[in-house]
Amino acid sequence: MSEMYVAKYIAKSFAIASRMLGGEMMIMSAVDSTFFTLNPVASVIWQAADGFTPLSEIVTRHVCREFEVDPETAYRDVEQFVEELSSYGILQVSEIPFPASSAAPTEAA
Amino acid sequence: MTLMLEMSQRALDLGVPMSVHFDITYRCNERCVHCYLDHDNHGEMTTAEIKRVLKELAEAGTFFLTFSGGEVLMRSDFFELLEYARYLMFNVRIKTNAVMIREREARRMVELGVEQVQVSIYSHRPQVHDGITKLPGSLRRSVQAIRFLTQQGLRVVIANVLMTTNMRDSAGVQAMARELGVPYTLDPTITPKMDGDATILKLRIPGAELDGVFHNESLVGNVEEFCAPPPRPDEDVMEGYPCSAGHTLAYISPYGDVFPCVQFPLPSGNVRRQKFIDIWKHSSELNHVRAIRAKDLTVCSGCSHVGTCTRCPGLAYMEGNMRGPSTADCEKSFHRTGIRSADMLRKDNDKGRSCAPGPLIQIQSAVA
């Protein structure tokens, strides 16, 4: 990814539950019991939100490759999606990697 | 259709055990008069065994996990299990009497991202509540724990099981819930003990009291709607499943036994001997439960309440036939709507027949 992008890292918030069901991710916030589902593209990003892989790498490695989208369009869309999830408090965004202990684990399923 | 219903339907279509009720112990610090459990430890699963099962549940797609008991905090490894469950990203709810919850435990539950804690309260009067739990001081301690939990920001729900000894106290418990700022739920269901002993059923509240419960706006919302006569059941109803037990819901006991639901003691396998997913997919008992549609119910398929009744197949099973009626739910449907169930009418007929004198003339066809 080119230098025009500010490095961003994403991690799942801790007070959330998530599980894949039929290709879509179900997410529930323990804070207010809000229930979300993510489409397959968003689910891929969610699963890759490990707190230390740069967002640009997630886009190129997962989104562009799996869904055949050009990197710039994909990055723009993903940034928007990340902002939206962040506004609901279920995803954390940072310009530096998250410490290992603060990032929630990847789903077992 | 709400998002949650949509996902539940998807889980049903895909055969995913979306919800699991996991009793991690039957031990308890209370001795509630209506409890259906035996509180001795007959060989509970170890920490390692439960963690393995949790991993299997996550792999099977379980999302909603309820930790219950007995009293969950009787296990010294409870927070280790909770931490592991949250590591596996389950949505965790806890059912507890809360008497062992202090500030430290409440804080830990928040830190671990527990979604909801359900606390059993039987009465606002200590002598009644403690009389049911047989633990002096239990109401005071449970209420104090609710305050600790809510102060930490945890969502708490008060569950009020109604029985003969506390049936006049629901309004008091409701007022207490309001004062504590937590939701209130009421349940008039008393079930037989797991071993089949039905003596505790004498604690069930009488029908006249059920009338009062079902026509109380503060408990049921819109009374007219709640108590409306059932609509004529259509094909969707008759082809439908009685409930989620065994379809998207499973129950696991502290000894590893798997059942369709906590109220449905049909042994379907044991996670100490088999992987959970193998039991879920291949248990003949679970598959038998899954095959039953409303149209297959022996008496209820012909009942006007079939589409709206809360008929519990587990209670029916405990009465001897999982396809048969559940007397307690017939009572509920009747007291809710004033319309007698098919099973009640059948029993009325049987009673009438046994009292009636024999026929004056009996005619038998001469054709063999």
XYZ file of C-alpha atoms in Angstrom, chain A residues 12-20 25-38 46 85 88-91 107, chain B residues 3-5 7-8 18-19 63-65 86 89-93 112-116 155:
52
model
C -12.064 -6.067 18.284
C -13.403 -4.371 21.396
C -13.347 -6.621 24.408
C -16.982 -6.480 25.466
C -18.303 -8.093 22.329
C -19.219 -11.616 21.323
C -18.949 -12.878 17.774
C -19.479 -16.021 15.782
C -19.657 -16.907 12.113
C -20.472 -12.753 11.312
C -22.887 -12.242 14.213
C -21.724 -9.703 16.766
C -23.313 -8.685 20.036
C -22.149 -5.903 22.297
C -22.223 -6.739 25.995
C -22.401 -3.024 26.737
C -25.858 -2.449 25.313
C -26.862 -5.861 23.810
C -26.902 -4.403 20.308
C -26.842 -7.153 17.707
C -25.051 -6.798 14.362
C -24.391 -9.006 11.391
C -21.610 -8.443 8.882
C -13.445 -8.517 11.259
C -17.935 -0.194 13.559
C -20.682 1.564 17.595
C -17.851 0.724 19.980
C -17.270 -2.778 18.689
C -13.972 -2.135 16.902
C -13.029 -16.687 16.618
C -32.150 -9.410 12.678
C -32.027 -11.797 15.626
C -34.982 -13.832 14.330
C -30.179 -15.379 12.346
C -32.133 -17.836 14.509
C -26.852 -21.412 18.451
C -27.639 -21.480 22.189
C -23.012 -18.104 20.127
C -25.250 -17.722 23.196
C -23.839 -19.486 26.239
C -15.079 -15.042 26.654
C -16.058 -15.034 21.999
C -19.297 -16.480 23.359
C -22.073 -14.141 24.361
C -22.191 -15.137 28.026
C -25.150 -14.898 30.349
C -14.772 -10.211 31.157
C -17.640 -8.803 29.088
C -20.573 -10.758 30.536
C -23.729 -9.637 28.747
C -26.324 -10.348 31.419
C -27.160 -5.705 32.946
